[in-house]
């Protein structure tokens, strides 16, 4: 039994979706739980219903589209990813995984194939963490890794909570979060790195993902007049943050294999040309494949920042936002991806993910695997993010083969 994905239909769906939140340079800005996110969700639901799916939305806004199987009591084989994007993101990060799942269902419909277990496609709420600081909100709650109440209470920079934002876009669903078991979960995603393209390979069978610790740092110094306050008397919170950023950059390269540390969000208060900034809030995203190393990095980062803060006379507060341990995916799921590649004579390599994914959370509660496809020059979290239609179709085909085999065995 086999079904074939339709490359053009997959590409057209991705391009149509990318119209929602389209940016000036051809990327996508579809931040979680905004009206644009709502429009993306609405389109997904419409397409899924047209393909014969039943839609279920849970209390954290995760949307599940189910194609029924022969056995309604069987646990579903699930795929998906996220429809939200970075503020200046690309057309494929997340969107590919959801559209690939939809293409699996459409292709099964075309071929008239009924599976034993149901097939589901899910859009997880706020994977990116660009708005509420914490990423993978929906999948983390689903996997029991973040309490629902805590997730609903997270606030954005304007003080709007996840709960309010979900209500506003009409996606605060009724279903209990995590109320179903998955037979297996497979997520297709662009690699977001340069390895597959450099090797000339269409597929990565993902073994797992590196760990991640994220923090919000608040520095409180003293506002002052930019013309009258002598340099030596300043407690400039932004300059302290700048020194900390450079120190963290240097620190990353002292770990083996090299760690990655990013200061990506900075808020300077009052943010006025002629006031010495008395307050600065910034984010730290630190990642490494080894948990013990992450622990040592955290201790060193905190100690180094405290020394800078003390020397500059600013108060330092470091609030942990995310602590995600390195993840190893399920050996059976990894093998299923490899076998699907071999059966179609598609070349692949085993690889680790540098990025975090909803799959990393779901791996806690279900057998999980991931399929990577190459993206141009490995560029992601960038409006220029690009991928070739044929590579996306290959990834979707491998996803279909893996899901079909899993749903029927
Ligand atoms: C996901 O976008 C991540 O931060 O790895
Ligand atoms: Mn993603
Ligand atoms: Mn992303």
PDB file of N, CA, C and O in Angstrom, residues 5-12 14-15 92 96 103 190 202 373-376 386-397:
ATOM      1  N   UNK A   5       2.844  11.951  -2.156  1.00  0.00           N
ATOM      2  CA  UNK A   5       2.571  13.360  -1.873  1.00  0.00           C
ATOM      3  C   UNK A   5       2.604  14.139  -3.189  1.00  0.00           C
ATOM      4  O   UNK A   5       3.255  13.739  -4.148  1.00  0.00           O
ATOM      5  N   UNK A   6       1.896  15.252  -3.165  1.00  0.00           N
ATOM      6  CA  UNK A   6       1.819  16.117  -4.337  1.00  0.00           C
ATOM      7  C   UNK A   6       2.695  17.347  -4.063  1.00  0.00           C
ATOM      8  O   UNK A   6       2.340  18.211  -3.258  1.00  0.00           O
ATOM      9  N   UNK A   7       3.859  17.370  -4.717  1.00  0.00           N
ATOM     10  CA  UNK A   7       4.844  18.436  -4.457  1.00  0.00           C
ATOM     11  C   UNK A   7       4.263  19.835  -4.692  1.00  0.00           C
ATOM     12  O   UNK A   7       4.466  20.751  -3.891  1.00  0.00           O
ATOM     13  N   UNK A   8       3.540  19.982  -5.790  1.00  0.00           N
ATOM     14  CA  UNK A   8       3.010  21.307  -6.124  1.00  0.00           C
ATOM     15  C   UNK A   8       1.970  21.750  -5.092  1.00  0.00           C
ATOM     16  O   UNK A   8       1.958  22.908  -4.662  1.00  0.00           O
ATOM     17  N   UNK A   9       1.122  20.823  -4.675  1.00  0.00           N
ATOM     18  CA  UNK A   9       0.080  21.176  -3.699  1.00  0.00           C
ATOM     19  C   UNK A   9       0.705  21.570  -2.357  1.00  0.00           C
ATOM     20  O   UNK A   9       0.282  22.533  -1.722  1.00  0.00           O
ATOM     21  N   UNK A  10       1.737  20.831  -1.963  1.00  0.00           N
ATOM     22  CA  UNK A  10       2.431  21.161  -0.709  1.00  0.00           C
ATOM     23  C   UNK A  10       3.048  22.554  -0.811  1.00  0.00           C
ATOM     24  O   UNK A  10       2.906  23.386   0.097  1.00  0.00           O
ATOM     25  N   UNK A  11       3.717  22.819  -1.926  1.00  0.00           N
ATOM     26  CA  UNK A  11       4.366  24.124  -2.116  1.00  0.00           C
ATOM     27  C   UNK A  11       3.321  25.246  -2.139  1.00  0.00           C
ATOM     28  O   UNK A  11       3.475  26.277  -1.476  1.00  0.00           O
ATOM     29  N   UNK A  12       2.240  25.026  -2.901  1.00  0.00           N
ATOM     30  CA  UNK A  12       1.194  26.060  -3.003  1.00  0.00           C
ATOM     31  C   UNK A  12       0.578  26.354  -1.633  1.00  0.00           C
ATOM     32  O   UNK A  12       0.283  27.505  -1.308  1.00  0.00           O
ATOM     33  N   UNK A  14       2.062  26.027   1.279  1.00  0.00           N
ATOM     34  CA  UNK A  14       3.046  26.790   2.056  1.00  0.00           C
ATOM     35  C   UNK A  14       3.063  28.258   1.615  1.00  0.00           C
ATOM     36  O   UNK A  14       3.148  29.166   2.451  1.00  0.00           O
ATOM     37  N   UNK A  15       2.984  28.477   0.318  1.00  0.00           N
ATOM     38  CA  UNK A  15       3.033  29.853  -0.187  1.00  0.00           C
ATOM     39  C   UNK A  15       1.759  30.624   0.178  1.00  0.00           C
ATOM     40  O   UNK A  15       1.810  31.796   0.516  1.00  0.00           O
ATOM     41  N   UNK A  92       9.046  28.651   6.365  1.00  0.00           N
ATOM     42  CA  UNK A  92       9.092  27.192   6.491  1.00  0.00           C
ATOM     43  C   UNK A  92       9.229  26.675   7.921  1.00  0.00           C
ATOM     44  O   UNK A  92       8.800  25.567   8.212  1.00  0.00           O
ATOM     45  N   UNK A  96       6.231  24.219   7.628  1.00  0.00           N
ATOM     46  CA  UNK A  96       6.461  23.003   6.829  1.00  0.00           C
ATOM     47  C   UNK A  96       5.909  21.770   7.538  1.00  0.00           C
ATOM     48  O   UNK A  96       5.246  20.924   6.920  1.00  0.00           O
ATOM     49  N   UNK A 103      -0.520  17.479   3.966  1.00  0.00           N
ATOM     50  CA  UNK A 103      -0.280  16.808   2.672  1.00  0.00           C
ATOM     51  C   UNK A 103      -0.344  15.285   2.825  1.00  0.00           C
ATOM     52  O   UNK A 103      -0.846  14.593   1.928  1.00  0.00           O
ATOM     53  N   UNK A 190      12.386  21.871   8.623  1.00  0.00           N
ATOM     54  CA  UNK A 190      13.634  22.226   7.939  1.00  0.00           C
ATOM     55  C   UNK A 190      14.761  22.132   8.973  1.00  0.00           C
ATOM     56  O   UNK A 190      14.537  22.343  10.172  1.00  0.00           O
ATOM     57  N   UNK A 202      19.152  14.776   1.115  1.00  0.00           N
ATOM     58  CA  UNK A 202      17.788  15.303   1.246  1.00  0.00           C
ATOM     59  C   UNK A 202      17.138  15.115   2.617  1.00  0.00           C
ATOM     60  O   UNK A 202      16.191  15.820   2.954  1.00  0.00           O
ATOM     61  N   UNK A 373      14.758  18.264   6.593  1.00  0.00           N
ATOM     62  CA  UNK A 373      15.079  18.497   5.177  1.00  0.00           C
ATOM     63  C   UNK A 373      16.004  19.716   5.103  1.00  0.00           C
ATOM     64  O   UNK A 373      16.000  20.554   6.009  1.00  0.00           O
ATOM     65  N   UNK A 374      16.797  19.816   4.038  1.00  0.00           N
ATOM     66  CA  UNK A 374      17.749  20.931   3.966  1.00  0.00           C
ATOM     67  C   UNK A 374      17.050  22.278   3.760  1.00  0.00           C
ATOM     68  O   UNK A 374      15.949  22.328   3.211  1.00  0.00           O
ATOM     69  N   UNK A 375      17.692  23.330   4.207  1.00  0.00           N
ATOM     70  CA  UNK A 375      17.232  24.671   3.850  1.00  0.00           C
ATOM     71  C   UNK A 375      18.437  25.460   3.340  1.00  0.00           C
ATOM     72  O   UNK A 375      19.576  25.150   3.683  1.00  0.00           O
ATOM     73  N   UNK A 376      18.140  26.457   2.521  1.00  0.00           N
ATOM     74  CA  UNK A 376      19.201  27.167   1.795  1.00  0.00           C
ATOM     75  C   UNK A 376      20.190  27.817   2.756  1.00  0.00           C
ATOM     76  O   UNK A 376      19.801  28.607   3.615  1.00  0.00           O
ATOM     77  N   UNK A 386      14.804  29.738   3.146  1.00  0.00           N
ATOM     78  CA  UNK A 386      14.281  29.172   1.897  1.00  0.00           C
ATOM     79  C   UNK A 386      14.542  27.662   1.849  1.00  0.00           C
ATOM     80  O   UNK A 386      15.456  27.164   2.501  1.00  0.00           O
ATOM     81  N   UNK A 387      13.726  26.968   1.093  1.00  0.00           N
ATOM     82  CA  UNK A 387      13.906  25.518   0.917  1.00  0.00           C
ATOM     83  C   UNK A 387      13.404  25.152  -0.463  1.00  0.00           C
ATOM     84  O   UNK A 387      12.574  25.857  -1.041  1.00  0.00           O
ATOM     85  N   UNK A 388      13.925  24.026  -1.004  1.00  0.00           N
ATOM     86  CA  UNK A 388      13.546  23.646  -2.374  1.00  0.00           C
ATOM     87  C   UNK A 388      12.282  22.785  -2.346  1.00  0.00           C
ATOM     88  O   UNK A 388      12.167  21.870  -1.514  1.00  0.00           O
ATOM     89  N   UNK A 389      11.342  23.063  -3.256  1.00  0.00           N
ATOM     90  CA  UNK A 389      10.089  22.289  -3.270  1.00  0.00           C
ATOM     91  C   UNK A 389      10.331  20.782  -3.294  1.00  0.00           C
ATOM     92  O   UNK A 389       9.626  20.027  -2.620  1.00  0.00           O
ATOM     93  N   UNK A 390      11.347  20.344  -4.028  1.00  0.00           N
ATOM     94  CA  UNK A 390      11.567  18.895  -4.133  1.00  0.00           C
ATOM     95  C   UNK A 390      12.074  18.318  -2.813  1.00  0.00           C
ATOM     96  O   UNK A 390      11.743  17.182  -2.460  1.00  0.00           O
ATOM     97  N   UNK A 391      12.861  19.068  -2.069  1.00  0.00           N
ATOM     98  CA  UNK A 391      13.323  18.577  -0.761  1.00  0.00           C
ATOM     99  C   UNK A 391      12.161  18.511   0.229  1.00  0.00           C
ATOM    100  O   UNK A 391      12.061  17.570   1.030  1.00  0.00           O
ATOM    101  N   UNK A 392      11.299  19.521   0.180  1.00  0.00           N
ATOM    102  CA  UNK A 392      10.138  19.518   1.076  1.00  0.00           C
ATOM    103  C   UNK A 392       9.237  18.324   0.755  1.00  0.00           C
ATOM    104  O   UNK A 392       8.723  17.646   1.659  1.00  0.00           O
ATOM    105  N   UNK A 393       9.068  18.065  -0.530  1.00  0.00           N
ATOM    106  CA  UNK A 393       8.216  16.932  -0.936  1.00  0.00           C
ATOM    107  C   UNK A 393       8.843  15.612  -0.501  1.00  0.00           C
ATOM    108  O   UNK A 393       8.132  14.700  -0.052  1.00  0.00           O
ATOM    109  N   UNK A 394      10.157  15.495  -0.608  1.00  0.00           N
ATOM    110  CA  UNK A 394      10.816  14.262  -0.154  1.00  0.00           C
ATOM    111  C   UNK A 394      10.575  14.069   1.346  1.00  0.00           C
ATOM    112  O   UNK A 394      10.263  12.967   1.801  1.00  0.00           O
ATOM    113  N   UNK A 395      10.727  15.143   2.100  1.00  0.00           N
ATOM    114  CA  UNK A 395      10.488  15.055   3.549  1.00  0.00           C
ATOM    115  C   UNK A 395       9.053  14.649   3.854  1.00  0.00           C
ATOM    116  O   UNK A 395       8.799  13.804   4.721  1.00  0.00           O
ATOM    117  N   UNK A 396       8.104  15.217   3.117  1.00  0.00           N
ATOM    118  CA  UNK A 396       6.687  14.887   3.346  1.00  0.00           C
ATOM    119  C   UNK A 396       6.407  13.440   2.953  1.00  0.00           C
ATOM    120  O   UNK A 396       5.614  12.752   3.594  1.00  0.00           O
ATOM    121  N   UNK A 397       7.079  12.974   1.888  1.00  0.00           N
ATOM    122  CA  UNK A 397       6.867  11.581   1.456  1.00  0.00           C
ATOM    123  C   UNK A 397       7.397  10.604   2.513  1.00  0.00           C
ATOM    124  O   UNK A 397       6.740   9.606   2.837  1.00  0.00           O
TER     125      UNK A 397
END
